[in-house]
Each structure stands twice: as structure tokens, then as C-alpha cells.
Short mmCIF file of C-alpha atoms and ligand atoms in Angstrom, two decimals:
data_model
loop_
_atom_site.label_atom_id
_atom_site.label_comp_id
_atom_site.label_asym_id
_atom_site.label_seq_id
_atom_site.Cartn_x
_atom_site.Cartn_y
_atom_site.Cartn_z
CA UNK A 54 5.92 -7.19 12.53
CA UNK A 55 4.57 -4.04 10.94
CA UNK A 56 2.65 -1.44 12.72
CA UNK A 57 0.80 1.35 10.46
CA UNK A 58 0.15 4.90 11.07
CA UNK A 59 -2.86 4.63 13.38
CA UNK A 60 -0.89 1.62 15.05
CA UNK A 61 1.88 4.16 16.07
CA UNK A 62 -0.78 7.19 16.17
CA UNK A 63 0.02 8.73 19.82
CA UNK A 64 2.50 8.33 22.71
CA UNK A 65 -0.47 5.73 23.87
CA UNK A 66 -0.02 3.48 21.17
CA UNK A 67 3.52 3.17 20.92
CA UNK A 68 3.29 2.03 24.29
CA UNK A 69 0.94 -0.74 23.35
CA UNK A 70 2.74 -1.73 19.98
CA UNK A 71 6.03 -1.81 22.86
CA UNK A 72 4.19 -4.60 24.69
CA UNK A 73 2.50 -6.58 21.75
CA UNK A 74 6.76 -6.59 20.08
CA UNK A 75 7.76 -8.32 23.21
CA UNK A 76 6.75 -11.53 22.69
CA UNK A 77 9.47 -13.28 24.04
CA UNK A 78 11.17 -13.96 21.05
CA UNK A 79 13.35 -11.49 18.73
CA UNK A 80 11.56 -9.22 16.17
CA UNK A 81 11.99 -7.12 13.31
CA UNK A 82 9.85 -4.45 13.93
CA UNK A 83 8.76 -2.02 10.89
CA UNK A 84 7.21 0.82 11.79
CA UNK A 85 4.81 3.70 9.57
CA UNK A 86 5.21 7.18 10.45
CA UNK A 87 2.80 8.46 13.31
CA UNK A 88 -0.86 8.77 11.66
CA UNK A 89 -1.56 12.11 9.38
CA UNK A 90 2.36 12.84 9.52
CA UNK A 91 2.66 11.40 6.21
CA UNK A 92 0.51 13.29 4.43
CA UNK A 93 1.33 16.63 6.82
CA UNK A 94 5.02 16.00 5.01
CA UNK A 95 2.99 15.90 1.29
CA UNK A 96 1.22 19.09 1.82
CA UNK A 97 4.40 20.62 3.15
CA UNK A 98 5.93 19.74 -0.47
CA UNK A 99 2.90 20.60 -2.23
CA UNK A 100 3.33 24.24 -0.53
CA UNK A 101 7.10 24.42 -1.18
CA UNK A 102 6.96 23.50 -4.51
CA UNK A 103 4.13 26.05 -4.82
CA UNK A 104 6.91 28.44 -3.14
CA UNK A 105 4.42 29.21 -0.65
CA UNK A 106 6.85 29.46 2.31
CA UNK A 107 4.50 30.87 5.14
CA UNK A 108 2.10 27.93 3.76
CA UNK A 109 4.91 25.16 4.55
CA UNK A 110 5.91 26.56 7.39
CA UNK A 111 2.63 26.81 9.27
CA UNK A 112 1.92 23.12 8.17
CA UNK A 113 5.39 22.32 9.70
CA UNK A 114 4.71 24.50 12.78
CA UNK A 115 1.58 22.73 13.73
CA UNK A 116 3.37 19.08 13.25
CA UNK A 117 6.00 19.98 14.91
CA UNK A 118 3.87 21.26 18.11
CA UNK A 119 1.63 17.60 17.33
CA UNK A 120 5.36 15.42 18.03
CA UNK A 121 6.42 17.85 21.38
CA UNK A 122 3.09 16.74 22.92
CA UNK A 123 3.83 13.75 21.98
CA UNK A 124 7.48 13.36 23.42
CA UNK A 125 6.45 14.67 26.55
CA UNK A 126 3.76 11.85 27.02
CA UNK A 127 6.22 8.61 25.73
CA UNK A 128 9.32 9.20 27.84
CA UNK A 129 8.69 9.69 31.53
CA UNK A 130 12.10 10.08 32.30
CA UNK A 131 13.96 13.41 31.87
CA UNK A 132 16.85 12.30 30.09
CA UNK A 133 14.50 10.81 27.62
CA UNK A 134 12.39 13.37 27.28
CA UNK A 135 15.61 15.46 26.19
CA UNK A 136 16.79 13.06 23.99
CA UNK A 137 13.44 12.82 22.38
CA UNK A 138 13.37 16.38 22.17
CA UNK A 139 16.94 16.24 20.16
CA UNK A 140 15.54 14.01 17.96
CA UNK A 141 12.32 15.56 16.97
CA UNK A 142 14.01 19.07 16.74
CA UNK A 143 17.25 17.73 14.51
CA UNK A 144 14.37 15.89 12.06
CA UNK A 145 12.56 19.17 12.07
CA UNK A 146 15.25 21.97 11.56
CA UNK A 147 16.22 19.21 8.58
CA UNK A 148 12.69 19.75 7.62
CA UNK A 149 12.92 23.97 7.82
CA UNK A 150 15.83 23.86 5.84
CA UNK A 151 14.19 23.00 3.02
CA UNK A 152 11.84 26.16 3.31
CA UNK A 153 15.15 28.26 1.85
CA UNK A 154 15.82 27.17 -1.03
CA UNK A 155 15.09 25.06 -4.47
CA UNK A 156 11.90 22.40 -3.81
CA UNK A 157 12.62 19.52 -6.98
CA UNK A 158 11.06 15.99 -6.58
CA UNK A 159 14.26 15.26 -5.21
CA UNK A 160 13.69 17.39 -2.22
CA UNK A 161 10.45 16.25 -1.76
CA UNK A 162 11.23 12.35 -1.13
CA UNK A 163 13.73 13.67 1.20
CA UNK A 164 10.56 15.51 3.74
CA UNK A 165 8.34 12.58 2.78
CA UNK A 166 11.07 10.07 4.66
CA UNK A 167 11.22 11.89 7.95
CA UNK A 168 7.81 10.72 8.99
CA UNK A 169 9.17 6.87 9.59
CA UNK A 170 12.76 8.21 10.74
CA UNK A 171 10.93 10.35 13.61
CA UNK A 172 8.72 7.16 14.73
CA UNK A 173 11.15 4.63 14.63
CA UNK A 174 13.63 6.87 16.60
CA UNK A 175 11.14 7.68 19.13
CA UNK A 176 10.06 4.11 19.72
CA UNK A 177 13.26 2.71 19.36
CA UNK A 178 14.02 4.95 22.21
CA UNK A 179 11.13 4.44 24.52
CA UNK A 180 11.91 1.02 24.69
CA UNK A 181 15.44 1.76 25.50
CA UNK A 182 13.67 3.78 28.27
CA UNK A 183 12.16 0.44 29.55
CA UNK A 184 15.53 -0.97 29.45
CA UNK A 185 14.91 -3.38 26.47
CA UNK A 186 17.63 -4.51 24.35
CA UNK A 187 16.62 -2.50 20.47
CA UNK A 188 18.41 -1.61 17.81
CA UNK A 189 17.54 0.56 14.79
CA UNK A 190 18.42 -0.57 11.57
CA UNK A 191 18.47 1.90 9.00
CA UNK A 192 16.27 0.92 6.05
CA UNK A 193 18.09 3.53 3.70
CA UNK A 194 21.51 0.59 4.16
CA UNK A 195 19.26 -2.20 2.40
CA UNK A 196 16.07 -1.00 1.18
CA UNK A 197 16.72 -0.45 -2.36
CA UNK A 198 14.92 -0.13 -5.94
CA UNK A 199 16.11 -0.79 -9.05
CA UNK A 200 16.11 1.17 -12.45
CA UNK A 201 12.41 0.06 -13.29
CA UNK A 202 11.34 1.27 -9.70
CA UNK A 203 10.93 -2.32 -8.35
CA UNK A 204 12.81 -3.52 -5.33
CA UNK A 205 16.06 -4.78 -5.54
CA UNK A 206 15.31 -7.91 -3.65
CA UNK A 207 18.77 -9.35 -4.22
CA UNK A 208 20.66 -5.96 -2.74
CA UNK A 209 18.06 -6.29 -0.09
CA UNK A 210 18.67 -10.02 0.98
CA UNK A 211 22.68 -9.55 0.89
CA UNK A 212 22.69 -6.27 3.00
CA UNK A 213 20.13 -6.72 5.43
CA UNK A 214 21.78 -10.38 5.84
CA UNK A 215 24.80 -8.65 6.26
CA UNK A 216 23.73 -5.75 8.82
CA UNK A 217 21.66 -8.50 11.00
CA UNK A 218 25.49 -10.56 11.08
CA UNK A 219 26.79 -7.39 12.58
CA UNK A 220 24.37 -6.94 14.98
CA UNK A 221 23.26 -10.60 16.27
CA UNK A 222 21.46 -10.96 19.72
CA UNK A 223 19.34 -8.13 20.58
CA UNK A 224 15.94 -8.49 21.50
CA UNK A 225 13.83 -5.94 19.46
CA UNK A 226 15.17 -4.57 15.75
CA UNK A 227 13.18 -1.71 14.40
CA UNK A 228 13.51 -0.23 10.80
CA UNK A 229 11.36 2.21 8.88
CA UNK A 230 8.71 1.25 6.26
CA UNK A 231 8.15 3.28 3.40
CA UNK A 232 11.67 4.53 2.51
CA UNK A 233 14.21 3.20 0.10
CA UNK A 234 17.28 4.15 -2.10
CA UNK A 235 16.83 4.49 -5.64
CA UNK A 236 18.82 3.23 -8.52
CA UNK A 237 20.67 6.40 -8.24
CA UNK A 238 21.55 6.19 -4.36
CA UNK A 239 18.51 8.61 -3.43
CA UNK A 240 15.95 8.73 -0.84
CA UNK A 241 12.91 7.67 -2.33
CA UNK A 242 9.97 5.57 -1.21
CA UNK A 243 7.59 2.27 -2.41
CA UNK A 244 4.35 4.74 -2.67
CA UNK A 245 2.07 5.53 -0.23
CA UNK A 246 1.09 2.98 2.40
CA UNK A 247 4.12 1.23 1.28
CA UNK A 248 5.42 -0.30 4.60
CA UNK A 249 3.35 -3.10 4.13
CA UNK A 250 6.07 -3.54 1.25
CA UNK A 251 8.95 -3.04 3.39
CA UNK A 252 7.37 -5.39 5.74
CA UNK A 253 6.94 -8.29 3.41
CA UNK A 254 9.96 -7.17 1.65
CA UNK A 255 11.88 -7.61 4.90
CA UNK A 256 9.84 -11.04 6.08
CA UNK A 257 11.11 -12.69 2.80
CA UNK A 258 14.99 -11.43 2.95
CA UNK A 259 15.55 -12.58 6.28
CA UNK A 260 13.65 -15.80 6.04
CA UNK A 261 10.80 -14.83 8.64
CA UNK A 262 8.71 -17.55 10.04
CA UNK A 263 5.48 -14.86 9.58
CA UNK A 264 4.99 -11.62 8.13
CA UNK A 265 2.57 -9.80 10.60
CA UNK A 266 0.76 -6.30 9.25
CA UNK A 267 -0.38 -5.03 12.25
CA UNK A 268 -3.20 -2.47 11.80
CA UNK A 269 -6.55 -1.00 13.17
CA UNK A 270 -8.84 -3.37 12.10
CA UNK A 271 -9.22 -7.10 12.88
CA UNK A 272 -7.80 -8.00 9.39
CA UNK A 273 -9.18 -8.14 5.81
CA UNK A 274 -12.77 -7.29 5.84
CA UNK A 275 -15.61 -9.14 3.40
CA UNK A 276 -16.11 -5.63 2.13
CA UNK A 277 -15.05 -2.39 2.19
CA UNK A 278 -16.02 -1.01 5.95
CA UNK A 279 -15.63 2.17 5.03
CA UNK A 280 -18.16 2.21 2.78
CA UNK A 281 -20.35 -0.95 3.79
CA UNK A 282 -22.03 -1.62 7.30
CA UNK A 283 -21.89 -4.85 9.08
CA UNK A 284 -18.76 -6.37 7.28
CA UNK A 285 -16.87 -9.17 9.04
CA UNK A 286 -13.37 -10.56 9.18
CA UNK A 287 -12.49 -13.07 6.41
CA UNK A 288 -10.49 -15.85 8.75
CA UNK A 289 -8.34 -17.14 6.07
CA UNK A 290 -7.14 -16.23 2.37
CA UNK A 291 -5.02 -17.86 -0.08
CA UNK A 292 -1.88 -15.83 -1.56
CA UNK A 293 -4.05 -15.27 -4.72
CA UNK A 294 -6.87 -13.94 -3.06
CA UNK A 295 -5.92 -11.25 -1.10
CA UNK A 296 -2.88 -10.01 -4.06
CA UNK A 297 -6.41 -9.76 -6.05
CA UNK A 298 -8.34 -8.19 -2.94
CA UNK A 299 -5.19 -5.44 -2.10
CA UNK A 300 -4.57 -4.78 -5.64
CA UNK A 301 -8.19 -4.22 -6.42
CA UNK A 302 -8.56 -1.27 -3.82
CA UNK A 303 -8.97 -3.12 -0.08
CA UNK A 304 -6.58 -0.43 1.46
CA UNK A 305 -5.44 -2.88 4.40
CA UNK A 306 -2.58 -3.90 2.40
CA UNK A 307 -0.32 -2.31 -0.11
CA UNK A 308 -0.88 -3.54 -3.71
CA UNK A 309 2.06 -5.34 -4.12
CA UNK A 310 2.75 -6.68 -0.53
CA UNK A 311 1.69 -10.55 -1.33
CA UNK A 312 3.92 -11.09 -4.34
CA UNK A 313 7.57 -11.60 -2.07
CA UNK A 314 5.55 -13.69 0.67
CA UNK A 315 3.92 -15.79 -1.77
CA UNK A 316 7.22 -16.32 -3.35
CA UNK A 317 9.01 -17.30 -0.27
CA UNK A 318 5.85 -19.18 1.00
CA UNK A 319 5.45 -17.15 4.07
CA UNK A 320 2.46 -16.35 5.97
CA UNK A 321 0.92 -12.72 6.28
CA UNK A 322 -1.37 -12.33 9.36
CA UNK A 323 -3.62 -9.29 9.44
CA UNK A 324 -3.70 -8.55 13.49
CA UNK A 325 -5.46 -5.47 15.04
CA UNK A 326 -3.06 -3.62 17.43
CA UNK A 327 -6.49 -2.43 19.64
CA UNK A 328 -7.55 -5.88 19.92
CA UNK A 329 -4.50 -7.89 19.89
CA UNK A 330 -6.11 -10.86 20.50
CA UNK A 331 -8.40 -11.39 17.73
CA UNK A 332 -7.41 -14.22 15.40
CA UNK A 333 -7.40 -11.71 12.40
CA UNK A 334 -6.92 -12.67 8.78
CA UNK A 335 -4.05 -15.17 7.86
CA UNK A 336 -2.79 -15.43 3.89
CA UNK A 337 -1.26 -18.77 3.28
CA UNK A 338 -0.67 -20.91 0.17
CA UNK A 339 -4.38 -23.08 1.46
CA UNK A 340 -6.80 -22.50 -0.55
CA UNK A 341 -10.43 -22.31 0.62
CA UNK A 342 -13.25 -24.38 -1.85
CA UNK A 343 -16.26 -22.69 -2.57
CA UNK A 344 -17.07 -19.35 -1.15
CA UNK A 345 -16.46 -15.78 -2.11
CA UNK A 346 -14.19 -14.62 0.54
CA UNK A 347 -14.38 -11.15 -0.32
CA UNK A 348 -15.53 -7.64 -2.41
CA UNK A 349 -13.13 -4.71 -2.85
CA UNK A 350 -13.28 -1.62 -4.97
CA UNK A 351 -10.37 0.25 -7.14
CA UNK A 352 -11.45 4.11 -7.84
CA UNK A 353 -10.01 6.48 -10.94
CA UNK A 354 -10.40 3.82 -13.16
CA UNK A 355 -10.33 4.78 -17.14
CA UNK A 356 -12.40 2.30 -19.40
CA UNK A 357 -11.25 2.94 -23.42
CA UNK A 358 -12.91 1.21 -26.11
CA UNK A 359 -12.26 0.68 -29.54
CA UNK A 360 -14.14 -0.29 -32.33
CA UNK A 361 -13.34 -1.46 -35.60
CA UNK A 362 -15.05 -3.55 -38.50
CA UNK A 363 -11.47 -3.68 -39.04
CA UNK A 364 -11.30 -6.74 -36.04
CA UNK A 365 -14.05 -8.98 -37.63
CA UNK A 366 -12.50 -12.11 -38.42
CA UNK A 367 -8.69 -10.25 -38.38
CA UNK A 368 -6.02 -11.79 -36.88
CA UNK A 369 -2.99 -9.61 -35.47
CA UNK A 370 -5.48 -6.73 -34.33
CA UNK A 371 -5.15 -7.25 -30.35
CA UNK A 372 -1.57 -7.54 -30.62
CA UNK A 373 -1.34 -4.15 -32.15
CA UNK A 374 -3.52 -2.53 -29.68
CA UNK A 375 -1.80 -4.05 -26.79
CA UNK A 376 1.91 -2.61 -28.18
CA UNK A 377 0.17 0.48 -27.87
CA UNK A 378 -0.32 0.43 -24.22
CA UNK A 379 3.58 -1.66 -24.10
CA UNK A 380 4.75 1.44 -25.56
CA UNK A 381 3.24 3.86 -22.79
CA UNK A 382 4.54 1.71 -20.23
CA UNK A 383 0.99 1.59 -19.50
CA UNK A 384 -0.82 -1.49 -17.47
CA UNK A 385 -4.23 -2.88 -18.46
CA UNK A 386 -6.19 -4.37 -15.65
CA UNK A 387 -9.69 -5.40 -17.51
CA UNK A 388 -10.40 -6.81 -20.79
CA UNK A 389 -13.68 -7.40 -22.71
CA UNK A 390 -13.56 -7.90 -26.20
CA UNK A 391 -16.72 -8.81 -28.63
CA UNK A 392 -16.17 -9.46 -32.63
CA UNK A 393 -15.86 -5.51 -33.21
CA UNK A 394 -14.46 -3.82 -30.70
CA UNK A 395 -12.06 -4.18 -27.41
CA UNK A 396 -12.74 -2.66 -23.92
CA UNK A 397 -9.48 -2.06 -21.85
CA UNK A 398 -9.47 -0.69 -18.32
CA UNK A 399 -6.65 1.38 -17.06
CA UNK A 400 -5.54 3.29 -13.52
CA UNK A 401 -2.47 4.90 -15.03
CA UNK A 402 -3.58 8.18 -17.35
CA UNK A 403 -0.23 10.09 -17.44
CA UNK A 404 -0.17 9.06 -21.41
CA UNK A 405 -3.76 8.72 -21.96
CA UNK A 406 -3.88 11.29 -24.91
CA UNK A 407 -0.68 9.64 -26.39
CA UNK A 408 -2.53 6.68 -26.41
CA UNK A 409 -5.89 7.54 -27.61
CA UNK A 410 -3.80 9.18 -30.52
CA UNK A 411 -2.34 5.91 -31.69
CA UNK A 412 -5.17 3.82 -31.38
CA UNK A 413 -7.41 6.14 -33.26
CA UNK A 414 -5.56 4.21 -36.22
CA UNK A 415 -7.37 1.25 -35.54
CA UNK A 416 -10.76 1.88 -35.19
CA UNK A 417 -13.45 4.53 -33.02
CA UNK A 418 -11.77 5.73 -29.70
CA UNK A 419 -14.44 6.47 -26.54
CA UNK A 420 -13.09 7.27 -22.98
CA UNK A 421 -14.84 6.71 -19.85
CA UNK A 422 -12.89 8.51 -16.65
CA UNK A 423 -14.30 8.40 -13.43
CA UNK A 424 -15.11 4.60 -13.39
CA UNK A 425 -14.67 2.53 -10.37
CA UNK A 426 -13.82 -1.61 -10.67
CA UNK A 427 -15.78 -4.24 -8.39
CA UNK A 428 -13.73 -7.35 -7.57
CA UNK A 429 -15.31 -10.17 -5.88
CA UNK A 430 -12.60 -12.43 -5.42
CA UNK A 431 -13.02 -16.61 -3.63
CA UNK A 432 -12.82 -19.80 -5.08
CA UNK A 433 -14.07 -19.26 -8.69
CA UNK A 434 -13.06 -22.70 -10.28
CA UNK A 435 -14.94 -23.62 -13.22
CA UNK A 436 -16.73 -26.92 -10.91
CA UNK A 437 -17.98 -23.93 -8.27
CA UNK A 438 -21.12 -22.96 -9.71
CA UNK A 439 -24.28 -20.47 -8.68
CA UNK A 440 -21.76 -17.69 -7.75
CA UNK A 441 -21.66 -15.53 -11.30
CA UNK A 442 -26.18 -15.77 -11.00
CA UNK A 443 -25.71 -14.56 -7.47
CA UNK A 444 -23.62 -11.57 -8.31
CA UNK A 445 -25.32 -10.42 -11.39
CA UNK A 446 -28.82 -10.92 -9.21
CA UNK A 447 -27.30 -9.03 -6.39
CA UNK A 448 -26.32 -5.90 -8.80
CA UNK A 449 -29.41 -6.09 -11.10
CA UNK A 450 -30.30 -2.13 -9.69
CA UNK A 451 -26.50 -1.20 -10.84
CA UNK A 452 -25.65 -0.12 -14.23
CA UNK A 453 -22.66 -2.11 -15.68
CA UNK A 454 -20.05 -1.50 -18.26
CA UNK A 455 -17.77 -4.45 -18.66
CA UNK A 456 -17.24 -7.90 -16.95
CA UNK A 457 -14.23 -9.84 -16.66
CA UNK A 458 -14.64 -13.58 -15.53
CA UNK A 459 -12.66 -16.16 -16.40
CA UNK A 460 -9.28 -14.56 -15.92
CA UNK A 461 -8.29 -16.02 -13.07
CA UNK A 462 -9.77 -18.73 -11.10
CA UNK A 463 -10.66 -16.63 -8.34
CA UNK A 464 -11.98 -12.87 -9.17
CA UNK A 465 -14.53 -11.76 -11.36
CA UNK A 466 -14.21 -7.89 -11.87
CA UNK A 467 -16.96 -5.47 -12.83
CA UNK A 468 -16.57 -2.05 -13.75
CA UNK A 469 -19.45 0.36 -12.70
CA UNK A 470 -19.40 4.20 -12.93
CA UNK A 471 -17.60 6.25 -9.80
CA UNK A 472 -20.63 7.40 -8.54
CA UNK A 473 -22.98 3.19 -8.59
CA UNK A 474 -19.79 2.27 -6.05
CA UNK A 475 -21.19 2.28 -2.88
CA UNK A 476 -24.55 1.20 -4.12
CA UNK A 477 -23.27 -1.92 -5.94
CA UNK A 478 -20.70 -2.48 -2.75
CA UNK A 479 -23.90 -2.91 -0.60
CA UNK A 480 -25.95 -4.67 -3.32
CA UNK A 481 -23.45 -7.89 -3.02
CA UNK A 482 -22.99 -7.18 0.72
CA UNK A 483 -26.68 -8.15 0.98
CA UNK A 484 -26.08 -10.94 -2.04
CA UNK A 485 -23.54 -12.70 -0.76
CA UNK A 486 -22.70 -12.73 2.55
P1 ADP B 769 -2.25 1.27 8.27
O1 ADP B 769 -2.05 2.72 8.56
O2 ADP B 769 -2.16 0.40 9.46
O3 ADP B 769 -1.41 0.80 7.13
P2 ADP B 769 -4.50 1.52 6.49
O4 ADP B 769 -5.36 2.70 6.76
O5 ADP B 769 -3.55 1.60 5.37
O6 ADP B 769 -3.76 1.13 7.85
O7 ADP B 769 -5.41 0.22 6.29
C1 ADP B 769 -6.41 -0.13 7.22
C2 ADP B 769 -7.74 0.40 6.75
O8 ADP B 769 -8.10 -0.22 5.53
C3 ADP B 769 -8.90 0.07 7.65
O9 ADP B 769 -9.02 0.99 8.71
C4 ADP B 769 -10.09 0.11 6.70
O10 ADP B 769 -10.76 1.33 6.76
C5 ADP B 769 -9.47 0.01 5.32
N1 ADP B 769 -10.01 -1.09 4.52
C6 ADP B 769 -10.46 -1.00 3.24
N2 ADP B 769 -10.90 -2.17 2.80
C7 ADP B 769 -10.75 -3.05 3.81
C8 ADP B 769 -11.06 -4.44 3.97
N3 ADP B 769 -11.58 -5.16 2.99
N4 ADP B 769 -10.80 -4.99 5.17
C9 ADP B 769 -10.26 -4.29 6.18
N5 ADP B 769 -9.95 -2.98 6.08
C10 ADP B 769 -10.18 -2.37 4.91
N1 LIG B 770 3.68 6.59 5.92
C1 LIG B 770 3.46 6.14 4.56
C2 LIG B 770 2.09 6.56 4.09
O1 LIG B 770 1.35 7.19 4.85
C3 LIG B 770 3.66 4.67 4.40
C4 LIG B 770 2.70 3.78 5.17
O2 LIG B 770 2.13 4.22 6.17
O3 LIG B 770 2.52 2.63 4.77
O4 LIG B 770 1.75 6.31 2.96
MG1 MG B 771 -1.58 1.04 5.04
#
């Protein structure tokens, strides 16, 4: 069971997330770091690497004042409330200590971890305050990346297998989402909003029955609610559709977090920790016949094109352009191609000029930054049929720049400038659902 930031926001909601964990059965329980605390730690870095001292140490000043409020209202005990007190002020003279000396990217994955060791050690005590039976399990024994930056699922199976052994029978174990060992042995992390990772990391190394992402909204919306009014919950989604749906910007789940359940054939439910009882959004390996389940949007998208007279009737030509990107370690999300030219999108810009550089041998380079992709993502099988004349009908107001359809049997992606988003997010709002 994973509860994110808002999830474990205040004293308050640990207290709920406490209840909703005791089911009656044993859990694994991976917790986020207390809403804003996250990015409280990035600014923090941002300051020290800046070597603006006073500037990191006001930001830490004003967390640190956030967590004693805090303390105070989730122990009502005093020898709780001291022990919380320990905790948050050994986390936070950790986090001081950094303000005297050399800031490198090492450093900074070392503040960016204390958000989830602070919230699992405060819950993990409350509930030894209520005289349950937890344990904290250490994520940075087991949660490990390899060379290429991908998790180590292997070291991840064998030592969290092995720490579980060791510590068999306890009601409630809690561990921290987010944070990992490197290839080298170092603190480092699966990127932002990455306990969903750890979560369905976790669920697929221990065998889990379910891999619950417990949230603030009553699972994976038809559209973007932050940008779109009167969205509803989509009840079910295959594997495939919501990997396409978090990958393609819905922000309720990390990217990457399908992939391990999906392997291991275990179901994600998307459950709302202020409304525990709604049935929320569950991923399985069922797949649902015609309907488009859902619309998401991925910003900072960078749309190249090249053309070349070069391409007409030339064989080999994709294949070079492609080794290009293979080169950069760079991944291409769209493609359109026509007889004369090739249209790649791209979220990933750190080599961008690198890039441009090399294909300029092939043909005319143009750039397009600031370009935002629409996926609509359901059952897209080539015997469903009406859905590609409803979308285009519902965006006929939007400019559009490239289509992809075809790819896969279930998302058709459309790439629109930064600033159409919202309107064409609307536009199929009204179109489809
Ligand atoms: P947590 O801190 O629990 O990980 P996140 O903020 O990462 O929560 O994700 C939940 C948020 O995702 C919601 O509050 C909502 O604003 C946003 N979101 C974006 N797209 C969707 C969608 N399609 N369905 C549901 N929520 C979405
Ligand atoms: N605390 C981390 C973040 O804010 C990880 C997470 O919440 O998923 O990105
Ligand atoms: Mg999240």
C-alpha cells in the first residue's frame, strides 16, 4: 500500500492512512514524504548549490517549524512526542550540516531522501504509540539501481526476501518510497513522484496479492482534472492503458510504475485516502472492448523534423536517423514520416544541439520546443471503428502538428502547441465522454 504526499500531508492524515493500513491482514506500507517537503528539500539544494546559505537555511527553518507542529499534533503521549522530537531534530541537524560545506549532486540526493525517512519514522512511530506491532524496513538495504539507472529488480527480490525472513510476523511494515542505492552504493532516488515505483517495485518482489497507490483522488481520471471540469473515474484499465495514460503525463502514477506489475501480473488499485471507500480505478491484465477510457497530456515536448529529397524512394535513411538519437541516448516518443521528410518527438533535450548537428547531414533540420502531446488511449483495435472521426471532429478548433495512430492498439497521440493544451483537453472532454 502506497500513500503519497498529500496522503501523509498533516498529523491528521497519518492518522487516517494508520486506520485504512489496518486491515486486518499484514502490509507493506510505502510511504511519500509529507506534502511540499519534497520539493522544500529541492529548493534547499537549489540554494546551496547557489551557495546561498541564509537562502537554505531560511527554507530549512520554516520546514523544520512545519514538522514541530506537526509532532506535537501525531503523538499525544509525552514520551512520543520526545521521541518524535529526536527524530525530526537528528534528520534536520543532518540537513544543517550540509549548509557548511561543498553542495555536489551527491549531496543533494542525500537532502532530497530525508523527506520519506522523516515520514516513515514518524508514522512508524505513531502507530507504535497505538500499540501496533510495525516495523521499518529501510529501503536504502534493497532498493537499488543499476549502472543504466534502472532498478535492480533481482538485488531487490533477494534482499527484501531476505530482510522480510528476518523479520516474519509483525503486523504493519513500512519503508520509504522514492529512495534507492545507486550502482555505486549512493543515496539516490527513482525521480520525482517515484514511490509509486518503489511501490510496484516492492508489490512485484515480494509477490503481493495487490499493489494499492493510495492518493487524493478517487483513481485515474478520464482527463486531466486539473485542467478539465467534470472528469470522472475510469473503473477499470488494462496494464497497457494506463503505462500509456501515466507515461503520457496523467500525474497519478509514476511513468514507469505499470511495467513490474504487468510483468508479475499483479493488480494496481488507484484508492483515495479521503474517501476510502470509493471503488477507485483497478489496472489488471482485462481488457475493456470498445471505449476510450481516457485523455492525458505530456508538456516540454520537442517535435524535430527533417527533410530530405534524399528519403524519396531510399532505403537505409530511417535507420541512420534513428542511430542518431541511439547515440544521444536519446528516446523518441512520436513518429510521422511522409515520402520526404520524418517528424520525431522528444522530452529529453540535454543533447538536442548535438543532435540537430548530426542530422543536418541528412536533410533540412526545424525544431519546435514548447509542444505538448495529447494521448487518448482505450481499445483502439483495428475492428473498433468511429473513434479516430470523433477525435479529429472533437479538435477541429485546435491546430495540429503530427498524429500517431496505429502504434499501438490502444493510443493515438497528437501533438499540439504548449499553449492549444487545455483547449484541445476540453475539446475531446466534450467529444468523447
Ligand atoms: P501523490 O502525492 O499521492 O503521489 P500526485 O499528486 O502525484 O499524488 O497524483 C495525484 C494527482 O494527479 C491528482 O491530485 C490529480 O491532480 C493529478 N492527475 C493528473 N491527471 C490525472 C488523471 N487522469 N486522473 C487522476 N488524477 C490525475
Ligand atoms: N517525495 C517524492 C516527490 O515528491 C516522491 C513521491 O512523492 O512520489 O517526488
Ligand atoms: Mg505521485
Amino acid at each position: 500500500m502506497k500513500f503519497g504526499g498529500t496522503s501523509v500531508g498533516s498529523a491528521q492524515r497519518m492518522k487516517n492512512v494508520a486506520k485504512i493500513v489496518l486491515d486486518g491482514q499484514p502490509n507493506l506500507v510505502v510511504l511519500s514524504a509529507m506534502s511540499g517537503t519534497t520539493n522544500s528539500l529541492v529548493e534547499i539544494s537549489d540554494y546551496l548549490s547557489r551557495k546561498n546559505r541564509d537562502g537554505a537555511r531560511e527554507v530549512i527553518g520554516k520546514l523544520y517549524d512545519k514538522y514541530v507542529r506537526e509532532v506535537e499534533d501525531l503523538y499525544s503521549g509525552e514520551e512520543f512526542k520526545t521521541a518524535g522530537m529526536d527524530l525530526i531534530r537528528e534528520h534536520f541537524d543532518y540537513i544543517r550540516s550540509f549548509t557548511n560545506d561543498v553542495f555536489t549532486a551527491y549531496e543533494e540526493k542525500v537532502v532530497l531522501s530525508q523527506g520519506e525517512l522523516i515520514s516513515t519514522g514518524m508514522f512508524n512511530l505513531y502507530l507504535k504509540e497505538q500499540g501496533i506491532d510495525s516495523v521499518l524496513l529501510p529501503a536504502l538495504d534493497f532498493m537499488k539501481t543499476d549502472e543504466n539507472g534502472e532498478p535492480d529488480q533481482v538485488f531487490i527480490k533477494e534482499n527484501i526476501g531476505r530482510i522480510l525472513e528476518a523479520n516474519q510476523g509483525h503486523q504493519i511494515y513500512i519503508t520509504q518510497g522514492f529512495i534507492c542505492r545507486n550502482a555505486f552504493g549512493d543515496v539516490d532516488n527513482l525521480q520525482r513522484g517515484g514511490s509509486d515505483y518503489t511501490a510496484s517495485l516492492v508489490g512485484a518482489a515480494i509477490g503481493a496479492e495487490e499493489i494499492q497507490i493510495w492518493t487524493d483522488i478517487d483513481g485515474m481520471h478520464n482527463n486531466d482534472p486539473r485542467f478539465v471540469e467534470g472528469t470522472s473515474p475510469v473503473s477499470d484499465l488494462s496494464f497497457d492503458e494506463a503505462a500509456e495514460l501515466a507515461y503520457f503525463g496523467a500525474k497519478i502514477l509514476h511513468p514507469t510504475c505499470v511495467l513490474p506489475a504487468k510483468s508479475n501480473n499483479i493488480p494496481v488499485r488507484l484508492l483515495n485516502t479521503m474517501e476510502p471507500e470509493a471503488r477507485g480505478t483497478m489496472i489488471s491484465s482485462v481488457q475493456y472492448r470498445n471505449r476510450i477510457a481516457a485523455v492525458a497530456a505530456k508538456d516540454n515536448i520537442t517535435a524535430i523534423r527533417i527533410h530530405s529529397s534524399r528519403m524519396l524512394l531510399a532505403y537505409g535513411f530511417l535507420r541512420k536517423v534513428f542511430e542518431i538519437f541511439e547515440t544521444y541516448k536519446t528516446s523518441i516518443d512520436m513518429i510521422s514520416t511522409s515520402e520526404v521528410g520524418v517528424s520525431v518527438t522528444v522530452d529529453n533535450t540535454r543533447h538536442l544541439d548535438a543532435i540537430v548537428d548530426d542530422l543536418k547531414k541528412y536533410g533540412m533540420v526545424e525544431v519546435d520546443r514548447g509542444m505538448t502531446i495529447i494521448s487518448i488511449v482505450g481499445d483502439l483495435e483495428p475492428y473498433s471503428h468511429g473513434y479516430a472521426g470523433k477525435i479529429f471532429q472533437a479538435l477541429s478548433s485546435v491546430p495540429v502538428s503530427m498524429i500517431s495512430y496505429g502504434g499501438s492498439s490502444h493510443n493515438v497521440s497528437i501533438l499540439v502547441r504548449g499553449e492549444d493544451k487545455v483547449t484541445a483537453l476540453r475539446a475531446l472532454s466534450a467529444g468523447l465522454f
